[in-house]
Every structure is written in C-alpha cells, then in structure tokens.
Tab-separated table of C-alpha atoms and ligand atoms in Angstrom:
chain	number	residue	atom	x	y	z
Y	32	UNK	CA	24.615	-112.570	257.674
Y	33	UNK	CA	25.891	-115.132	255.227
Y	34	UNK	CA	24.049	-114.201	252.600
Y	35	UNK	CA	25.966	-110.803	252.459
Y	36	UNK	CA	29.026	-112.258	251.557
Y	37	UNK	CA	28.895	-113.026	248.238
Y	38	UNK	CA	27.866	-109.701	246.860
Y	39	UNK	CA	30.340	-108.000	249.122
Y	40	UNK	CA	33.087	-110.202	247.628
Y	41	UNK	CA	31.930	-109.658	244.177
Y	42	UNK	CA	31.494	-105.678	244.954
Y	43	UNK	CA	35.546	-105.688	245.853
Y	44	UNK	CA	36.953	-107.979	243.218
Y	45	UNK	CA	34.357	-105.416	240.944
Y	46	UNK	CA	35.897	-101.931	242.183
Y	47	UNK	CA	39.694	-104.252	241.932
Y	48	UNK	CA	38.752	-105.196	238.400
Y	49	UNK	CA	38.103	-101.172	237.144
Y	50	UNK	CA	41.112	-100.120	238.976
Y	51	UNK	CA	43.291	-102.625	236.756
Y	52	UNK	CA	41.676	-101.630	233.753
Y	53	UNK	CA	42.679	-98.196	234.931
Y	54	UNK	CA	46.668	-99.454	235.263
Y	55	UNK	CA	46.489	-101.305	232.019
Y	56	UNK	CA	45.240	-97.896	230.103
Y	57	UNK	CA	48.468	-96.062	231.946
Y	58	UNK	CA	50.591	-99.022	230.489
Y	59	UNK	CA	49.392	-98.629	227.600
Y	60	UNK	CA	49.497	-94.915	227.156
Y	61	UNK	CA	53.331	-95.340	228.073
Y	62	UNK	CA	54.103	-98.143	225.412
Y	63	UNK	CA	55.252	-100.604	228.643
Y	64	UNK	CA	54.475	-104.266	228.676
Y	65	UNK	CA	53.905	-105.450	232.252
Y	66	UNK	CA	54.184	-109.194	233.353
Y	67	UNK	CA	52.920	-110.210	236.714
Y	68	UNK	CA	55.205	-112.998	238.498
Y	69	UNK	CA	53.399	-115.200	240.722
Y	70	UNK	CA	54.817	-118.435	242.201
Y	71	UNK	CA	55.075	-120.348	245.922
Y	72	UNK	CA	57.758	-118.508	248.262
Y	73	UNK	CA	61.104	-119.419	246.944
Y	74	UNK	CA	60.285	-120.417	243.631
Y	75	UNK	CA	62.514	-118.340	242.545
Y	76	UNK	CA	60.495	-115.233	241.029
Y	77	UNK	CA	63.644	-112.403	242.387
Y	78	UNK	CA	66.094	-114.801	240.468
Y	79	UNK	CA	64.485	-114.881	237.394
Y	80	UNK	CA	63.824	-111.164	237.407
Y	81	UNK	CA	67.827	-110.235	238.256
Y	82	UNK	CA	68.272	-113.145	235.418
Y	83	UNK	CA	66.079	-111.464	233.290
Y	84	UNK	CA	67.366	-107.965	234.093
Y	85	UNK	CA	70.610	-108.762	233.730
Y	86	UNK	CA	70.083	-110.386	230.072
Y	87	UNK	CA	68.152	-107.829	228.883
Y	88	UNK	CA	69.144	-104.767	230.604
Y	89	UNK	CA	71.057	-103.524	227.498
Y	90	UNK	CA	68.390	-103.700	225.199
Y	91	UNK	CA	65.152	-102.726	226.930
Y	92	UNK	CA	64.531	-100.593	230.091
Y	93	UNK	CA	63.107	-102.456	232.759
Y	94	UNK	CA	61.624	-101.651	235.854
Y	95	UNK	CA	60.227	-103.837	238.974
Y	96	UNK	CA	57.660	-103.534	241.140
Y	97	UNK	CA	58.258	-105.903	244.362
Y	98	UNK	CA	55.098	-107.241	246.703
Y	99	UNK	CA	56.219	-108.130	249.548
Y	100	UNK	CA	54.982	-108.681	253.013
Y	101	UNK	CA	57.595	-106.930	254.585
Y	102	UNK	CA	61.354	-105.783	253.848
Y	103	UNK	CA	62.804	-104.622	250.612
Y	104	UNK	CA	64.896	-107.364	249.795
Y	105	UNK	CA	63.611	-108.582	246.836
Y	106	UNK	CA	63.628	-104.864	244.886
Y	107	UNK	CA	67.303	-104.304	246.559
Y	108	UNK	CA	68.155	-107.403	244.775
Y	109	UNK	CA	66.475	-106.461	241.330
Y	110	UNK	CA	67.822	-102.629	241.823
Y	111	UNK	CA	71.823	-104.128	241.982
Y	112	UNK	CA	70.767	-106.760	238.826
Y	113	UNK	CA	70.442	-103.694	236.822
Y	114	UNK	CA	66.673	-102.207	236.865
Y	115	UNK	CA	65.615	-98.966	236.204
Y	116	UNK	CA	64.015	-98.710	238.568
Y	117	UNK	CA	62.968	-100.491	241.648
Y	118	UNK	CA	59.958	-100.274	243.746
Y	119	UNK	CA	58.970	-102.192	246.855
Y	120	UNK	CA	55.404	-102.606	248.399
Y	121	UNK	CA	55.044	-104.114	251.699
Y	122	UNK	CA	51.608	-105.225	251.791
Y	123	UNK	CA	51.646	-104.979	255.729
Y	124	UNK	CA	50.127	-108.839	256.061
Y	125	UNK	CA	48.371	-108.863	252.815
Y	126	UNK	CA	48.781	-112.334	251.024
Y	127	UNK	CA	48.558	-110.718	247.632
Y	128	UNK	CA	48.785	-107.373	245.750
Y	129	UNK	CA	45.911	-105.774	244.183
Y	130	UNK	CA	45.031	-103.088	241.952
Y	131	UNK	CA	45.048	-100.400	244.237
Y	132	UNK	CA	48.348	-101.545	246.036
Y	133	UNK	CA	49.734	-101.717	242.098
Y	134	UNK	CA	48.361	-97.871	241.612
Y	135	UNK	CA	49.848	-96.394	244.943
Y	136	UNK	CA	53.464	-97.476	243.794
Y	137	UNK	CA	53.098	-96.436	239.725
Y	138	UNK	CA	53.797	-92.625	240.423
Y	139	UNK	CA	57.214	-93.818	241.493
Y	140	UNK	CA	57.932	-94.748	238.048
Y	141	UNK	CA	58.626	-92.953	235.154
Y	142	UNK	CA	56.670	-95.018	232.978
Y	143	UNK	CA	57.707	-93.068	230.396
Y	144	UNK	CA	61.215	-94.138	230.776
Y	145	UNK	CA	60.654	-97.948	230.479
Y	146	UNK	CA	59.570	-100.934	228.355
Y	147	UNK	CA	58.881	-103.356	230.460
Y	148	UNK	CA	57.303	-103.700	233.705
Y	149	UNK	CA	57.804	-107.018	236.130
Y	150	UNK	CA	55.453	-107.267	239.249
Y	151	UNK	CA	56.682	-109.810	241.599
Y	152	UNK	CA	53.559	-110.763	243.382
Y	153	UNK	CA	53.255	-112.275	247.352
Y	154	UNK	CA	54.793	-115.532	247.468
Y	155	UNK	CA	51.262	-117.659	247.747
Y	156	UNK	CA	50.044	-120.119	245.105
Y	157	UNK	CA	46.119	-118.862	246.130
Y	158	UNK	CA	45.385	-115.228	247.111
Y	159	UNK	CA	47.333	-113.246	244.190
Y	160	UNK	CA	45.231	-115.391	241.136
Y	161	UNK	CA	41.946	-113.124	242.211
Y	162	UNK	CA	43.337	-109.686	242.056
Y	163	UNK	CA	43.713	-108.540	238.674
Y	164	UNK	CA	46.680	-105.853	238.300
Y	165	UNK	CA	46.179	-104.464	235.141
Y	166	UNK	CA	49.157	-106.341	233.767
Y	167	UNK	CA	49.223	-107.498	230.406
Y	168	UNK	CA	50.129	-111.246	230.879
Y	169	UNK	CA	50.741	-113.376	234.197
Y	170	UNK	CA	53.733	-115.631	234.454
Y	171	UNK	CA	53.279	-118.429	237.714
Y	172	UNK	CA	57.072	-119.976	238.334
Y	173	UNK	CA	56.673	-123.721	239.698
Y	174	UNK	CA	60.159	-125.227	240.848
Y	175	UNK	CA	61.284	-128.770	241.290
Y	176	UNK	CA	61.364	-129.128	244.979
Y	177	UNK	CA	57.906	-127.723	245.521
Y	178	UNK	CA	56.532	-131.134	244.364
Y	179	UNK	CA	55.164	-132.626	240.994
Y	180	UNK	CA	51.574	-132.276	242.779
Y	181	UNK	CA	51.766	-128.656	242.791
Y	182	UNK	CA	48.733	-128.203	239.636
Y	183	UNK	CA	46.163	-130.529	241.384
Y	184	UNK	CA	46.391	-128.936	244.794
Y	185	UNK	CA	46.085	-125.054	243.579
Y	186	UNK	CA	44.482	-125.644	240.559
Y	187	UNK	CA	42.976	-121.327	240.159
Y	188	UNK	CA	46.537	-120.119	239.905
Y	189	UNK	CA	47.277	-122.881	237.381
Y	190	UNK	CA	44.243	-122.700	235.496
Y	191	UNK	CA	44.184	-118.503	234.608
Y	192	UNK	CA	48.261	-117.900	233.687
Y	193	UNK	CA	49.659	-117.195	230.152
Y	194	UNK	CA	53.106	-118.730	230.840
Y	195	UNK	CA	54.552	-121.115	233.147
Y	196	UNK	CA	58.284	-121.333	234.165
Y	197	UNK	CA	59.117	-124.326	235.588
Y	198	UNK	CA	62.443	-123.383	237.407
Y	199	UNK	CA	65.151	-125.398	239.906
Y	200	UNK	CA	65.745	-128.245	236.722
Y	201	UNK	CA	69.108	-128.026	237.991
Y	202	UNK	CA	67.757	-130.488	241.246
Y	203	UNK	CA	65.664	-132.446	238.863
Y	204	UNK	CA	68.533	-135.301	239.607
Y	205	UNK	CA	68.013	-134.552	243.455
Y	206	UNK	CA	64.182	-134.673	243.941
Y	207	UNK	CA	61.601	-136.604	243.341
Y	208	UNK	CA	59.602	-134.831	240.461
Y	209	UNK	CA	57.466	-136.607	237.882
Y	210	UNK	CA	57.491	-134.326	234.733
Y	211	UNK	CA	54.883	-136.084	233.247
Y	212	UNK	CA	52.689	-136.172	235.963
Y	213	UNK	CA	53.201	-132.127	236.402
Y	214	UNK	CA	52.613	-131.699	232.492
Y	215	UNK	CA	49.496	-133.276	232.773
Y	216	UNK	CA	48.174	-131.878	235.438
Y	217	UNK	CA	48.839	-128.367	234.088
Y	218	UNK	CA	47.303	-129.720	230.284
Y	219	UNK	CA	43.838	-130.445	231.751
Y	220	UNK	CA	43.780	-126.927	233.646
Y	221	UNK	CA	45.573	-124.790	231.204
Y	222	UNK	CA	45.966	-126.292	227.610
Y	223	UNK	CA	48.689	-125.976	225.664
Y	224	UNK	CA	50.096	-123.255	228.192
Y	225	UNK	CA	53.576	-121.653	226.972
Y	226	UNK	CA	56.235	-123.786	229.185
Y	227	UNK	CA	59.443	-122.820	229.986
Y	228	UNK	CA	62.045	-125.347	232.119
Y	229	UNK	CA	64.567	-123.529	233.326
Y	230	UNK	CA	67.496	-123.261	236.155
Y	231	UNK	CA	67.944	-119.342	236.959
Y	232	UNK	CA	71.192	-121.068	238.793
Y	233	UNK	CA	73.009	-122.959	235.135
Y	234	UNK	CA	71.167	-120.160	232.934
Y	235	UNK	CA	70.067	-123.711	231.502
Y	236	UNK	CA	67.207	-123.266	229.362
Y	237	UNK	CA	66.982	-119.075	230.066
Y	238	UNK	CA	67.369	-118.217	226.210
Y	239	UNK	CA	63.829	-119.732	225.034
Y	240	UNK	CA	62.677	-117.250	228.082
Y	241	UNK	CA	64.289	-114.329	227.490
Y	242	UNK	CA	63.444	-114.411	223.403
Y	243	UNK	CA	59.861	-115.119	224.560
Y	244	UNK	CA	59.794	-111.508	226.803
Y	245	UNK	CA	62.151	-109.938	224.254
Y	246	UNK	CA	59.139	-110.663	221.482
Y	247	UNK	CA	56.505	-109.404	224.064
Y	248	UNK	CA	58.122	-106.092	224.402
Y	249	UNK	CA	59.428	-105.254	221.294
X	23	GTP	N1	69.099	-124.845	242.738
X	23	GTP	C1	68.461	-123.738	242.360
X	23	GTP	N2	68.153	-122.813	243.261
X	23	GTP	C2	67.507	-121.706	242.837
X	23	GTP	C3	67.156	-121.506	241.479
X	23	GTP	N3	66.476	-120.336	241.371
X	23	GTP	C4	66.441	-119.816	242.600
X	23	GTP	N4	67.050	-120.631	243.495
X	23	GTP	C5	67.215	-120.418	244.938
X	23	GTP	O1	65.926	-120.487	245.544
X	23	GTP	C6	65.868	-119.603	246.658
X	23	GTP	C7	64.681	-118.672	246.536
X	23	GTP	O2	64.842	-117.860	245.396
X	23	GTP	P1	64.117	-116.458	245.238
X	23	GTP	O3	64.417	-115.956	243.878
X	23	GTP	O4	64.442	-115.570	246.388
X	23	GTP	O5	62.602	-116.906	245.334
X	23	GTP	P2	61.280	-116.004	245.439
X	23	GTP	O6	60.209	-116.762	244.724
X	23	GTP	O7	61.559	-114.639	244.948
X	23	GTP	O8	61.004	-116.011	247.002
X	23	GTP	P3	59.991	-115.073	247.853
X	23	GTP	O9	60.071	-113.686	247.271
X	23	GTP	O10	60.512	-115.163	249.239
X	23	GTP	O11	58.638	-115.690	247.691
X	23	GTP	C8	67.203	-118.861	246.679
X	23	GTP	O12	68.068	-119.498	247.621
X	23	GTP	C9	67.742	-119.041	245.268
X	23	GTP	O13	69.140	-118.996	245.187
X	23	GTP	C10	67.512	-122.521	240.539
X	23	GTP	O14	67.244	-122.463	239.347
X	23	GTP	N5	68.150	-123.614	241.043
X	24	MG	MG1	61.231	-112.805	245.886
C-alpha cells in the first residue's frame, strides 16, 4: 500500500506540471506576464495587489485571479482598487491552487485585454510551493509580525520564489523581528533573492516594487 504513494504523487504533480505549461503557452500567446502571490494568511498579498493596482492601473491593464477557500472578498477588494478584471476561485477546502483550478477560471478573462496577470494563491506557507501555475515568476510576501523564524520553519516556499516582499515594516518598531536573522535565513535557501521591504499601509518602500513589475511587463 505504501509503496503506491510515491508514484501516485509524482503521476499528479506530472499531469499539474503539463497543465501549467499549457497556461504559460496561453500567457504567452496573449503577451501577459503573470506573477503568482503566495504568502501566510494576512501577509498582506490583497493589499499589495489593490497597492499595486492602484499604482499602475493607468499604465498597464491588470487583471487578478483570487484563490480562496471560500468568499470573494479578496477579488471584490482588487475589482474596487481598479482591476480589469477580477476573478475569484474558491477552492472548496483546497489549501492551494493548481493548474487545473488556474485553467477553469482563464476563460473568464480576456487575456487579450491585459498585461499583467496577479494570482493570489491560498494563504499557506506549504501546499501552494508544489503546484506549478504556469505563471511566469512567483512572489512569497513575509510580514513582520509573522516572526523572523518564518525561512527556517517553511524552508520549500522560501527556497523556489523569484522575489520576496517583506511587508508590515511599518510594525518593525512594534515587534520583535531580527532582520538579520530573516536575511540569512532566506540567503542560505534562496541566494541573492530580489528583496523588497515594504509597508502596503505608508506606501514606504512601494516604488522599488512597482518599477520592479513595471520592468517585468513592459
Ligand atoms: N500595519 C500594516 N498592516 C498591513 C499592511 N499590509 C496589510 N496589512 C493588514 O494586514 C491584514 C491582512 O491583509 P490582507 O491583504 O488581507 O492579507 P492577505 O495575505 O491577502 O490575507 P488572506 O487572503 O486572508 O490570506 C489587513 O488588516 C491589512 O490591513 C502593512 O503594510 N502594515
Ligand atoms: Mg487575501
């Protein structure tokens, strides 16, 4: 019995990983970057997508794709920041999106119509770094009060992202957080990973992010 698992595992992620290849050629076909948010719940992935939306609304066309276990909260709130479009997906008790979930929600999108694409994946620092989306380039958000621990204990998400926001600096003076100790944490897993520290509440530090999508896109 045991020794079925593994291949059975490695048959889904398989079948996941030719799915997102299939998403990434419809991207690409389309001209749209796509970025795939992941972060803890309440890191503050919606906030830096209406921050993000809001910034660079007038120059690109953005749209966002939600993942969410249930409600559409978190697309109502990028839909009134100014996207394109907005799409929710309630995974129904899923900890993570996948491929397929992804492909189910493209045909509500003109993909035509936009530049850039922003999945905000499942609040959960484990499940969403195995599914592959198709995505060009995954983004994890840390924040302050989630603890200066946060690489050691979840070390896969860490370990396979292209960028890292670290968000909340504005309670840096309020929490315990040892930057150094996060930094080097992340180093040994990730090294030299682009960092950006920034408060989505002061807009403190949101420029170096913005001209680093901005450049992605355009
Ligand atoms: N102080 C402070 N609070 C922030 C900042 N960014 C977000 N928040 C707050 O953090 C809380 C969670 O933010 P969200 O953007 O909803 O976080 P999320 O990661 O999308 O959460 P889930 O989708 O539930 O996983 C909200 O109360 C935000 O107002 C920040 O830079 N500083
Ligand atoms: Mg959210």
């Amino acid at each position: 019995m045991t020794q079925n698992r593994i291949p059975i595992v490695e048959k889904i992620l398989g079948a996941n990983d030719r799915l997102a290849a299939e998403n990434r050629a419809c991207f690409d076909k389309a001209n749209v970057f796509a970025l795939n948010f992941m972060a803890s719940p309440g890191a503050g992935k919606t906030s830096l997508i209406e921050a993000t939306v809001r910034a660079l609304s007038g120059k690109l066309h953005i749209a966002v794709i939600d993942g969410d276990i249930a409600t559409s909260l978190d697309a109502d709130r990028a839909a009134a920041a100014g996207a394109t479009s907005a799409v929710q997906i309630n995974t129904g008790g899923e900890c993570h999106l996948d491929a397929v979930m992804l492909a189910q929600a493209l045909p509500q999108i003109n993909l035509n119509l936009i530049d850039l694409l922003i999945v905000e994946n499942v609040g959960n620092l484990i499940c969403p770094a195995s599914f592959a989306l198709g995505t060009h380039k995954s983004v994890l958000i840390a924040s302050i009060p989630e603890g200066d621990d946060k690489p050691y204990k979840y070390p896969g998400t860490y370990r396979g992202v292209d960028a890292l926001v670290i968000n909340k600096i504005d309670l840096l003076p309020y929490v315990s957080f040892r930057m150094d100790y996060f930094r080097q944490g992340v180093e040994v897993l990730n090294p030299g990973v682009i960092t950006f520290p920034l408060s989505c509440r002061t807009e403190e530090g949101l420029e170096t992010w913005l001209a680093w999508v901005e450049q992605l896109v355009l």
